[in-house]
XYZ file of C-alpha atoms in Angstrom:
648
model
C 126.254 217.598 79.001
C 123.599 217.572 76.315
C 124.635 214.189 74.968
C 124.541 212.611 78.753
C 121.125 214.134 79.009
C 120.218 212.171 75.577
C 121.933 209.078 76.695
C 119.681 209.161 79.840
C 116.879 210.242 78.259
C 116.999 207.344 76.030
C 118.057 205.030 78.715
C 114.767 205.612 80.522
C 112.765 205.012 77.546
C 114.020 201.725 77.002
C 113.424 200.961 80.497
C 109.550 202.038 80.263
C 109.654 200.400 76.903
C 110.714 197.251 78.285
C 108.304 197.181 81.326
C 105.488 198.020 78.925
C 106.544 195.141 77.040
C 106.699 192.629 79.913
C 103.388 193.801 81.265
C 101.961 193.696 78.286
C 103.778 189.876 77.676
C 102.414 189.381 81.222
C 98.541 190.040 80.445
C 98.891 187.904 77.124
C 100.145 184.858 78.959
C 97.399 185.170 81.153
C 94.496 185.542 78.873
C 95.913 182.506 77.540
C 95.942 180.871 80.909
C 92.819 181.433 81.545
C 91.395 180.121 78.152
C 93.786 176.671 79.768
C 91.624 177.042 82.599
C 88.256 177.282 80.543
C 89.113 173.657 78.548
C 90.203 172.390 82.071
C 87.332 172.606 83.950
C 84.699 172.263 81.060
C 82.849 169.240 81.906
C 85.032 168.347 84.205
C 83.045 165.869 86.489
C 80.637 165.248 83.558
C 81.757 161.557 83.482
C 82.387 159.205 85.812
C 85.884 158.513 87.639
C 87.707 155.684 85.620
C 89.224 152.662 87.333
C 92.238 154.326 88.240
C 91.061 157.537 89.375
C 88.660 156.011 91.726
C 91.943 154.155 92.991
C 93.898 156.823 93.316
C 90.892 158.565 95.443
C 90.273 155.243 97.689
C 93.754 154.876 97.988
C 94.975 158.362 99.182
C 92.292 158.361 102.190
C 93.864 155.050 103.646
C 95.647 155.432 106.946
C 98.861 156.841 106.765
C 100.734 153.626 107.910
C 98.136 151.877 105.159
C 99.217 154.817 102.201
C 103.226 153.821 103.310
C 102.577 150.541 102.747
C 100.811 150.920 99.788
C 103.044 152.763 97.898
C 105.947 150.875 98.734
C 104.676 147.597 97.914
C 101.162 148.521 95.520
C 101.345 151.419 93.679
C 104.290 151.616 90.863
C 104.751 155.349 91.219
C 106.834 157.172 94.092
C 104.407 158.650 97.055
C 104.559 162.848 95.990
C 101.168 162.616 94.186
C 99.526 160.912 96.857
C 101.229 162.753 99.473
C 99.849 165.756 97.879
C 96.325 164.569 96.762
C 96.104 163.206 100.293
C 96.352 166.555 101.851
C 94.184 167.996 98.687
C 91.373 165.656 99.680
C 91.605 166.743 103.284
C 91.348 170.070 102.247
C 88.600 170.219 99.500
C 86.880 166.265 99.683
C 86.759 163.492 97.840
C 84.076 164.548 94.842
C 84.822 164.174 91.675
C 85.272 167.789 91.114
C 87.518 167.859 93.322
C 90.049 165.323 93.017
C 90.427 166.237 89.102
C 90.556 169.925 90.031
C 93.762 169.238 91.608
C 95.086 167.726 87.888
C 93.476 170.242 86.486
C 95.480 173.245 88.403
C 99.012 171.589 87.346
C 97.594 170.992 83.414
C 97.460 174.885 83.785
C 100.358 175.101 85.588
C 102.346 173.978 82.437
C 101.079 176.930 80.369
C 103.300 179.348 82.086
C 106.077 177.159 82.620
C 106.677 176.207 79.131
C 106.262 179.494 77.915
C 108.757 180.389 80.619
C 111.366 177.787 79.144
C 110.699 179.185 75.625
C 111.671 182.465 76.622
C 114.688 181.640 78.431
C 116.079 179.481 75.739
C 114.926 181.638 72.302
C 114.710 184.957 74.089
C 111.052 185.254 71.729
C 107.844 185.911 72.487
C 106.055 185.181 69.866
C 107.965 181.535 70.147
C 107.209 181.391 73.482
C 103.654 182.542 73.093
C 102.837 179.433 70.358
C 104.469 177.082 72.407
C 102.247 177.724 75.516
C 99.236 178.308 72.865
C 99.833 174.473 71.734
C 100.196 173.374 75.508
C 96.947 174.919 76.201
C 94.457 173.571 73.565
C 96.359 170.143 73.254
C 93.850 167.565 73.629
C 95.547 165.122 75.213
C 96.738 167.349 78.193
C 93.098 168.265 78.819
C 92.224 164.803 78.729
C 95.277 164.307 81.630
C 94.316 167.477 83.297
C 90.815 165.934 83.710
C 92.365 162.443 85.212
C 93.442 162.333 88.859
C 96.552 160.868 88.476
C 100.127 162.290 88.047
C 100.399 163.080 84.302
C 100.368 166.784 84.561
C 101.502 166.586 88.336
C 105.004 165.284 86.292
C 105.584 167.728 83.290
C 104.575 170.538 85.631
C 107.613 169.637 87.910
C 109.763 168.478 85.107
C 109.315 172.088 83.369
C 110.477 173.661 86.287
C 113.512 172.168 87.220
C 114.271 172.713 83.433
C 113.451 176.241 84.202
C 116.098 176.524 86.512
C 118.747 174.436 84.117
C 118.375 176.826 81.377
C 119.046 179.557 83.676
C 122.091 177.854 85.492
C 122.945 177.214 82.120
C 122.959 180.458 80.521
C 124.479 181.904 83.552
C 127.257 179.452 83.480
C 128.184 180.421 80.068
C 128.255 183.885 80.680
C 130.521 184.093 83.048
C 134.010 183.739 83.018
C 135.377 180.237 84.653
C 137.754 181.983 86.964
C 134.826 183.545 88.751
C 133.824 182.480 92.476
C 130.635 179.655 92.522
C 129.017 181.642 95.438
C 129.424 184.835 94.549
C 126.231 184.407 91.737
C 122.822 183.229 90.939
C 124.549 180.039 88.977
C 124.455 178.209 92.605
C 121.093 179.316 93.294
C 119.692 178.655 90.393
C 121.454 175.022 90.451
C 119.842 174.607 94.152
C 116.109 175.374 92.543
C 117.077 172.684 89.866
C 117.980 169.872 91.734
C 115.006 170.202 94.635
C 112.630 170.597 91.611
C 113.832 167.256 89.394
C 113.901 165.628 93.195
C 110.539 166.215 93.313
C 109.702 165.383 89.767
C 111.662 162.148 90.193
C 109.663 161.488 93.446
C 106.565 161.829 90.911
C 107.555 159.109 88.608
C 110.152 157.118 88.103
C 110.621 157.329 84.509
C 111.749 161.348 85.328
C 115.058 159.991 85.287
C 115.158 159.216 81.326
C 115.100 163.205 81.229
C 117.357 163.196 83.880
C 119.885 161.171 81.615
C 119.112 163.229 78.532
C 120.504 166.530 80.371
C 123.564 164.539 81.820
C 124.308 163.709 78.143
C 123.883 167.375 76.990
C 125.736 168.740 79.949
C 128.736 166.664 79.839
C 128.889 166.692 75.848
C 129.222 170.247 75.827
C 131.187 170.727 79.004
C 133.623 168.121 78.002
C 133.744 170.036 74.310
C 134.651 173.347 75.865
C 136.622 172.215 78.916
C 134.471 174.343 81.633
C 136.324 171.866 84.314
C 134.279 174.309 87.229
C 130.725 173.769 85.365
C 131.160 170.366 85.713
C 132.087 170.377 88.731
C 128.875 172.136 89.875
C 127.236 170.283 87.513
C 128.649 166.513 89.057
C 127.993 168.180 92.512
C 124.884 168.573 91.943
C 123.849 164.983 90.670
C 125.490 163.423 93.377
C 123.172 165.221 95.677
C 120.659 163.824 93.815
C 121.221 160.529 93.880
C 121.981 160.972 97.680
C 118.690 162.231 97.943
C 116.597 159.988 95.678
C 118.317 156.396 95.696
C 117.495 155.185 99.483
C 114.319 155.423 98.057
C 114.578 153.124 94.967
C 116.878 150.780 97.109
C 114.605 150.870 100.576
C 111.733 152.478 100.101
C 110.184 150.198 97.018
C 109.992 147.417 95.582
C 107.640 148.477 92.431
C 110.845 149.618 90.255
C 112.147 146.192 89.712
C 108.643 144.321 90.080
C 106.209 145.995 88.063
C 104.962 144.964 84.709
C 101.442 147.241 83.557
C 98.821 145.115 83.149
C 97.288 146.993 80.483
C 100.907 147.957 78.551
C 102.719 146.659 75.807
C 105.861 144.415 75.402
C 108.687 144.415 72.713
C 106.790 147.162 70.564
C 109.081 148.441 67.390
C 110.936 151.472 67.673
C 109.277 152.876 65.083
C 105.505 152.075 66.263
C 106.269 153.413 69.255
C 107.651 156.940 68.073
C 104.759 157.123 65.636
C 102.245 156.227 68.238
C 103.358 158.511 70.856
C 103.821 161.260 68.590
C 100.307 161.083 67.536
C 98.755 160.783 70.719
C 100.639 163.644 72.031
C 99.330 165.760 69.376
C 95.788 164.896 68.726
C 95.059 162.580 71.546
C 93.481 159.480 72.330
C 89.760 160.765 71.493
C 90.312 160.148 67.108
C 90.167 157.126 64.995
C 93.294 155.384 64.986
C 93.673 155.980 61.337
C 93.378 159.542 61.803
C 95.814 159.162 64.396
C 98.501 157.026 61.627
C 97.619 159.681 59.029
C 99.026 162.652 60.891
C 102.140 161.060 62.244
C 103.905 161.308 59.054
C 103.408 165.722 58.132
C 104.068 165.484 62.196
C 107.326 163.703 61.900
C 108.757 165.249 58.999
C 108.156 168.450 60.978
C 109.501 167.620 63.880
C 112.639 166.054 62.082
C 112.944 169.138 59.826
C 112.756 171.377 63.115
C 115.416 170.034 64.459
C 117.680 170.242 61.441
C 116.570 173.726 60.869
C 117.849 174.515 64.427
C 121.035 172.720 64.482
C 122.382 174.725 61.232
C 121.606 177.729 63.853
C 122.477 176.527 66.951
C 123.619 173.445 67.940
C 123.363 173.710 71.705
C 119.743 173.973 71.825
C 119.121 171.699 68.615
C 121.003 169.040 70.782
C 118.914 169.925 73.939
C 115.734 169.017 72.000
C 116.491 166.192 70.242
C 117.834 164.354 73.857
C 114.882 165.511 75.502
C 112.904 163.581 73.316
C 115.005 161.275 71.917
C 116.475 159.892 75.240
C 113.582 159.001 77.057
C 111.852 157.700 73.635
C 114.714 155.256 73.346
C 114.828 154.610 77.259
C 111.238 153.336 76.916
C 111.545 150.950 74.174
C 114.790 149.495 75.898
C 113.089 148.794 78.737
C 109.992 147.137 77.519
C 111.433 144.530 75.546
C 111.766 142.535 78.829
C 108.528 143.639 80.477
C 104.621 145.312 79.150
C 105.901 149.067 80.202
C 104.912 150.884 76.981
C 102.194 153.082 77.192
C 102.299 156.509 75.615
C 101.198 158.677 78.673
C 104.744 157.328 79.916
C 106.385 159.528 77.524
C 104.301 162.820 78.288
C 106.955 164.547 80.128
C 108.091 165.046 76.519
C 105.422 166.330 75.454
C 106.221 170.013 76.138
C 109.691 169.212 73.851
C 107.164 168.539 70.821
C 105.414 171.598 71.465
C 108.233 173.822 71.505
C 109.726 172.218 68.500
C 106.419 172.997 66.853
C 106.445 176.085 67.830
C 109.790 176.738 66.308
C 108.305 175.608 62.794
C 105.747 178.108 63.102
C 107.522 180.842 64.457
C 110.544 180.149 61.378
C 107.053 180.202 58.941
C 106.173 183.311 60.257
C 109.420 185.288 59.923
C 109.889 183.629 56.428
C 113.167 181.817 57.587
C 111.683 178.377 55.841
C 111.743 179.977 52.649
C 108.021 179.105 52.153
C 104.845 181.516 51.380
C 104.032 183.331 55.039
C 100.642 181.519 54.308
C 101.593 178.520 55.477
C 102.054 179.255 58.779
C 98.044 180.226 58.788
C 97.807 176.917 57.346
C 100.078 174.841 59.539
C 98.517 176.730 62.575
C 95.072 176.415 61.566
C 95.961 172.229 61.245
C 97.175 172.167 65.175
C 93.335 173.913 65.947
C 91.577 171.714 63.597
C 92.950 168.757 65.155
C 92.661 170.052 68.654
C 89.193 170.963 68.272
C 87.885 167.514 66.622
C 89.653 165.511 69.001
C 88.378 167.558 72.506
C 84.290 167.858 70.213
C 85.344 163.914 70.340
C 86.176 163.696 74.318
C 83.463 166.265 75.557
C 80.616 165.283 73.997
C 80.746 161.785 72.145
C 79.766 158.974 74.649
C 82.365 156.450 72.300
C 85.203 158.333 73.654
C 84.201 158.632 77.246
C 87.179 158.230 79.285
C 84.993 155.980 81.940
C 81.459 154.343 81.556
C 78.565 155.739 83.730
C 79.244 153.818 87.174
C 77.329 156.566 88.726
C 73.909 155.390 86.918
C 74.662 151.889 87.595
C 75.580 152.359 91.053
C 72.578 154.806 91.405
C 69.972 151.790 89.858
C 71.597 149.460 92.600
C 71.159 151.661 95.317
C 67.350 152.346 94.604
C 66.844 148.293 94.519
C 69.415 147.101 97.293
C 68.162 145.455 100.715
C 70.292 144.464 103.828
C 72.341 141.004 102.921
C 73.188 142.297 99.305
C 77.058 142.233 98.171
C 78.142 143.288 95.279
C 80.334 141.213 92.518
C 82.631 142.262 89.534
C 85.008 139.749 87.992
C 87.509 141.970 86.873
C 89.795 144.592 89.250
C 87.777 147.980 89.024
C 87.445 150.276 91.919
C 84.951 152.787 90.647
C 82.478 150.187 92.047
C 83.904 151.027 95.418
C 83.771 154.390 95.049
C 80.018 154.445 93.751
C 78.391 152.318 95.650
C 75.788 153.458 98.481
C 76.334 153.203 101.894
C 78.513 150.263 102.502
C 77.530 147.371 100.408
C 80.357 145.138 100.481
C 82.271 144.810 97.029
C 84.085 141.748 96.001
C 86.183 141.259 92.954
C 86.767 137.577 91.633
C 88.895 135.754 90.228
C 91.465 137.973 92.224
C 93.769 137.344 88.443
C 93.099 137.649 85.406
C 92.382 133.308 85.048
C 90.037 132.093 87.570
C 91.626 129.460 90.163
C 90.118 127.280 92.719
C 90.402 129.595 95.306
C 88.034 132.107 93.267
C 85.263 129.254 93.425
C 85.730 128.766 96.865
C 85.517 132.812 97.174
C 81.736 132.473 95.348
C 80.689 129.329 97.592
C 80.977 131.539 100.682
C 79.540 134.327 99.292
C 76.573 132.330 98.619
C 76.551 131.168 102.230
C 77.152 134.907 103.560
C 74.973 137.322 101.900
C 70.919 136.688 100.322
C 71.209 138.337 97.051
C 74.166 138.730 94.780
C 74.870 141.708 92.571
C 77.325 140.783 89.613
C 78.730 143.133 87.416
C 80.041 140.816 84.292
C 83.602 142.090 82.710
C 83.481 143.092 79.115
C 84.731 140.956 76.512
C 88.317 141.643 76.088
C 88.495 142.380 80.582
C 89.012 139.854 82.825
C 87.430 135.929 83.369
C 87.618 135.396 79.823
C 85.885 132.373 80.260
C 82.760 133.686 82.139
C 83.793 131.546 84.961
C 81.883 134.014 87.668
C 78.876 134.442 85.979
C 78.759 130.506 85.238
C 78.892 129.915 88.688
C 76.373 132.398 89.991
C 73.490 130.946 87.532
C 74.456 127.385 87.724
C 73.833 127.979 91.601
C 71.700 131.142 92.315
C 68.502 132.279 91.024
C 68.906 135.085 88.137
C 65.806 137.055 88.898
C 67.263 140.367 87.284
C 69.108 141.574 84.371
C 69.481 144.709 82.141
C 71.715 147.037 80.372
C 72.882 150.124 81.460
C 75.510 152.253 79.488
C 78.276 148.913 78.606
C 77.301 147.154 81.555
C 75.000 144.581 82.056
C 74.202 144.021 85.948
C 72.595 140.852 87.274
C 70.723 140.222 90.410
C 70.830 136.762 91.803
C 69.211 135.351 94.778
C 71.502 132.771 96.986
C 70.175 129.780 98.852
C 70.023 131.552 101.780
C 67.458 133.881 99.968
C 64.919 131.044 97.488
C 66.211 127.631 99.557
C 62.988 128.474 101.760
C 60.407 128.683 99.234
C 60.939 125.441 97.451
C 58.418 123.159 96.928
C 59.586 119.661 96.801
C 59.161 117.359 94.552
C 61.823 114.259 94.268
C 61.024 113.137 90.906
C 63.549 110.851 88.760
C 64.042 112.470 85.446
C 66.608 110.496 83.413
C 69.629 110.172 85.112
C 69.010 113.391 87.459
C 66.347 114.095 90.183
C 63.986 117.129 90.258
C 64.711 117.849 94.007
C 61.871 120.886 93.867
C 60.826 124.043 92.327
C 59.753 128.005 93.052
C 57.161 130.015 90.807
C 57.615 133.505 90.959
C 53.866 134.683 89.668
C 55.301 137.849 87.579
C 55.302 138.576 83.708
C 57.214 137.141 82.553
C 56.568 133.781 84.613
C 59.913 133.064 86.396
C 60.469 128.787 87.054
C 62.936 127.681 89.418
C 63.936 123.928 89.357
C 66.240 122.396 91.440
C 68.177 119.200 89.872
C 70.704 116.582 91.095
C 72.676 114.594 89.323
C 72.451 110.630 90.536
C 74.642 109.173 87.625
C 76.494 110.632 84.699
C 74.656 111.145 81.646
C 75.556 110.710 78.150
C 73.370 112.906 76.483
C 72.999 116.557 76.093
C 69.128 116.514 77.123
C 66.982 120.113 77.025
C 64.583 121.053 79.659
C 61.368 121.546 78.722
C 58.905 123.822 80.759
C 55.420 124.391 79.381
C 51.727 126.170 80.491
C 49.340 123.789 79.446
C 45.371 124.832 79.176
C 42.536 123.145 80.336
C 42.778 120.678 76.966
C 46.457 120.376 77.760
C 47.489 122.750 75.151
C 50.346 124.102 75.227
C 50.004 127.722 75.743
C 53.993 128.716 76.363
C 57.030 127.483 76.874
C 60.765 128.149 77.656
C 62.817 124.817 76.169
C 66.645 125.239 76.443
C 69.500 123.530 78.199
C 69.969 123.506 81.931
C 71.217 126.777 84.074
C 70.236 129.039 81.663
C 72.013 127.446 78.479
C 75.198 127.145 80.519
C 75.341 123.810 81.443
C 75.480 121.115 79.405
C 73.665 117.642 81.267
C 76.696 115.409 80.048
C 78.921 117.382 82.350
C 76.887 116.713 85.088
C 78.797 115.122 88.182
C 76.975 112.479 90.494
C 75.295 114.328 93.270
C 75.799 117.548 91.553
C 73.227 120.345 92.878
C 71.821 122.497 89.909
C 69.663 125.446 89.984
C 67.947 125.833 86.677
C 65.875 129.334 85.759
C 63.610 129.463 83.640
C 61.412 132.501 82.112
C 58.070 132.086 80.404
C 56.326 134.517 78.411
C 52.753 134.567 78.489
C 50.282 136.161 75.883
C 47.002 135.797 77.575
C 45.669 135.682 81.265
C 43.981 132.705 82.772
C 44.915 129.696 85.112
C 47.009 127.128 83.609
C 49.343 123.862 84.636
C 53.005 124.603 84.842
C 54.618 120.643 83.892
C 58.223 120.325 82.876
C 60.329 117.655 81.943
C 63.567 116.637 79.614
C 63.685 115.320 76.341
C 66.590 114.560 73.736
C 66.732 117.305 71.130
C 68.206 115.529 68.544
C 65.097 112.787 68.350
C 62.948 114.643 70.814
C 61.945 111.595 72.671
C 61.233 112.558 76.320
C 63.339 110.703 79.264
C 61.077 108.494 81.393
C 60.424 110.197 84.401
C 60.158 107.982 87.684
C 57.613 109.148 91.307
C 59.456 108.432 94.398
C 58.271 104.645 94.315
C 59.671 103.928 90.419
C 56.690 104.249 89.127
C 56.828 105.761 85.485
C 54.692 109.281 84.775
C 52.583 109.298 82.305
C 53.676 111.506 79.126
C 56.837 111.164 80.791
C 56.451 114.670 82.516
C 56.265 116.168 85.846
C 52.888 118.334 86.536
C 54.147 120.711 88.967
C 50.944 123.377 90.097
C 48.654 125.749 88.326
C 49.002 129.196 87.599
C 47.151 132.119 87.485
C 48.281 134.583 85.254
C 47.037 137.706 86.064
């Protein structure tokens, strides 16, 4: 009786052991979740939407028949993230708080859950624990959690259905084959599993390289050990899923055979790509590159070592982690050689695999199992936080790294200077401009490709007869219209009256015909083989010159345009020489009966009235061209003497 007593009494101490344990477990894993949170929503509208957040914004609040058709034939992810952000938006609006507070939630989300898969598949806390500790502070998840799109949607659901594997998975080896499928949680668990890698597959499309990796593990180890009933379920259960998931990659799309990334990479080495995407899933995308190929090498030898460690111990879950990364890593590369699809946030569903792996290192440091001073888990650790914290010091508060430049100060400077008849033009495929802008100024993007075509011009020539004044927002170097074709365009045929700098872009206001044709003075002067057809002055420091020119013959020369303020001795007092339009346009390209508007700014020292006379002369001799009245009679000084001006 006494020993019963001391059998129960033990018993129960376990138990309250045990729930102590878990709650204690339990209020860990949240503190930690919480710090997630903290990183999360740090700053987290502190810089503008990038291109394809403000798409992903525009795009959700489309009709519903609109959204359909845009993800079937647009977008080249499946429709659950904008299903979901569409109702999100409903919900809590459009800011930019917002929209990356839904990211933000599933970046969190991932905390738990991979500390949740650590535990199931070690059985340790303090594994489990560093895994979800790396998760948390990783840079380049907070950068993804702070980024409406689906990169945390994706591991969040991928996590989860793996979740439910391990558990089918353990349960299935537990118990005995001859036992009945229904009559456990292995069916239930296998149910939870398939809905959650349907929906993670109905995230994006590349979920299916981890779906391959666990078909490979599965039917390696099922095969091995001749569980005939597991595989059963297990075949069961992927037919299901491909009933489920294929009408939509056969009807639903056309993206998955279509879509080449604009901004990805083609026929990248194996080996580049595994070292980038190691890196950047470690320390991010906010460190110098060569910090970035310094730390790929201690990371890969750690990784590698990990693994071997682990298969001397267990094979099983050695050989789950290295086809969970290895699979889709391969996948990738295959696929690319044909098509630019590398880019590394396409491999951050195996992200949380790295992770645990680290954490494995660390957690065989700390128990000594390495055969390596305990120290050097302090020291390894203390790397992951170093890195971490350099890399997020990098993305919060250097203006280099900034995910997006500041659209909301340039769309803020147009709104406080835009008037009725104003449109606004990029020349490169942006939508934050959309997003920005105030009230509803139109927004046009041309060339519609990245190389101008005919069609584009056409595009500008009815802008020009549409709207007064022109807003253009010129592409960066290595963007779109490499050739400046847009901004050629606007000053060889508008009036520039505007320009500045703000953040990396350099807006331009230009008036159209419709706005300056009105104010021009004529003139009809022969100069050389072109006619001065008439000119503006715009009486403001500095002096802004309009001349209007057309070509009557093609010229041989390259001639410069000379516009000068003259005194009361004919003195020249300033002057603006340079080719026509601005510098853009050479006179030898010229075409007979060619319109050119040509703007010209004068800087002037010292008030007083003076004569504004222009002209064109040969820069390589400097001889002026004779310059003709509208009865052939030669000026003298070969000049035209337009008006006086009073400078003020």
């Amino acid at each position: 009786m006494k020993t019963a007593k001391r059998k129960m009494s033990e018993e129960r101490i376990q138990s309250v052991s045990g729930q102590r344990s878990a709650s204690q477990a339990l209020i860990v894993v949240a503190l930690l979740m919480l710090f997630a949170f903290a990183l999360r929503v740090f700053r987290l509208d502190a810089v503008s939407l990038r291109g394809d957040e403000a798409f992903t914004v525009i795009f959700v609040q489309r009709t519903w028949a609109g959204l359909w058709k845009g993800i079937s034939t647009v977008e080249p992810n499946p429709p659950l993230l904008y299903l979901a952000l569409r109702v999100w938006v409903a919900i809590a609006g459009a800011s930019e708080f917002a929209t990356r507070y839904f990211a933000a939630f599933f970046g969190v989300l991932c905390v738990p859950l991979l500390y949740r898969l650590a535990r199931d598949m070690f059985h340790s806390f303090a594994l489990a624990f560093i895994a979800a500790a790396l998760i948390a502070i990783n840079p380049y998840q907070i950068w993804h959690s702070q980024d409406v799109r689906n990169y945390t949607l994706w591991p969040c659901l991928s996590l989860l259905a793996l979740i439910f594997f391990w558990r089918w998975w353990n349960a299935e080896r537990r118990t005995p084959q001859a036992s009945r499928w229904y009559s456990d949680a292995r069916i239930l668990n296998l149910t939870f599993y398939l809905f959650a890698t349907l929906a993670s597959l109905y995230t994006h499309y590349y979920d299916v390289f981890v779906l391959a990796a666990l078909n490979l593990f599965v039917f390696s180890f099922v095969l091995w050990e001749r569980r005939w009933r597991t595989l059963a379920r297990w075949i069961m259960a992927q037919v299901t899923l491909v009933a489920l998931y294929a009408p939509w990659v056969l009807f639903g799309t056309n993206r998955v055979t279509t879509y080449g990334e604009a901004s990805a990479q083609q026929s990248v080495p194996l080996l580049d790509q595994f070292s980038r995407t190691l890196a950047t899933l470690i320390v991010g995308d906010t460190v110098p590159n060569d910090l970035k190929m310094f730390v790929w090498v201690p990371l890969a030898f750690l990784l590698f070592g990990t693994l071997v460690y682990l298969a001397r111990r267990d094979k099983i879950r050695a050989a789950f982690l290295a086809l969970w990364i290895g699979v889709p890593t391969l996948a990738l590369y295959a696929i690319s050689l044909g098509r630019p699809l590398f880019l590394e946030r396409y491999l951050n569903v195996i992200a949380p695999a790295d992770y645990l792996a680290f954490a494995l290192a660390l957690n065989a440091i700390r128990n000594g199992q390495f055969k390596i001073h305990r120290w050097v888990f302090a020291g390894v650790g203390l790397s992951f936080v170093l890195l971490s914290t350099v890399s997020l010091s990098n993305y919060y508060f250097d203006p280099a790294y900034a995910k997006a430049p500041d659209w909301r100060a340039l769309a803020q400077y147009i709104a406080e200077r835009q008037q009725p008849g104003d449109v606004i033009v990029q020349n490169f495929t942006e939508m934050s401009a959309i997003y920005y802008r105030s009230g509803n100024i139109p927004v046009t993007t041309v060339p519609k490709d990245f190389t101008p075509t005919p069609a584009d011009e056409k595009i500008l020539r009815q802008l020009n007869q549409q709207y007064r004044r022109i807003w253009f927002i010129p592409a960066q170097p290595d963007w779109w219209d490499p050739d400046h074709m847009v901004e050629n365009f606007l000053t060889r045929n508008d009036d520039r009256i505007l320009e500045t700098h703000l953040s990396v872009f350099r807006p331009q206001l230009y008036l159209t015909p419709l706005e300056f044709e009105s104010t021009i003075i004529p003139v009809n002067v022969r100069v050389g083989d072109a006619t001065l057809i008439g000119y503006h002055v715009q009486n403001v420091r500095p002096l802004h010159v309009l001349l209007i020119w057309q070509a009557r013959q093609h010229s041989a020369q390259d001639l410069t345009v000379f516009v000068h303020l003259t005194d009361a001795n004919d003195h020249i007092i300033a002057q603006q020489d340079s080719a026509p339009a601005l510098g853009t346009l050479a006179t030898s390209v010229w075409q007979p009966g060619e319109r050119i508007v040509d703007a010209h700014e004068i800087s002037v020292a010292t008030p007083g009235v003076y004569t504004l006379v222009v002209g064109m002369y040969d820069p390589a001799t400097r001889a002026r061209v004779p310059v003709l009245d509208a009865s052939g009679k030669r000026l003298a000084d070969d000049r035209v003497v337009l008006t006086q001006v009073t400078i003020p």
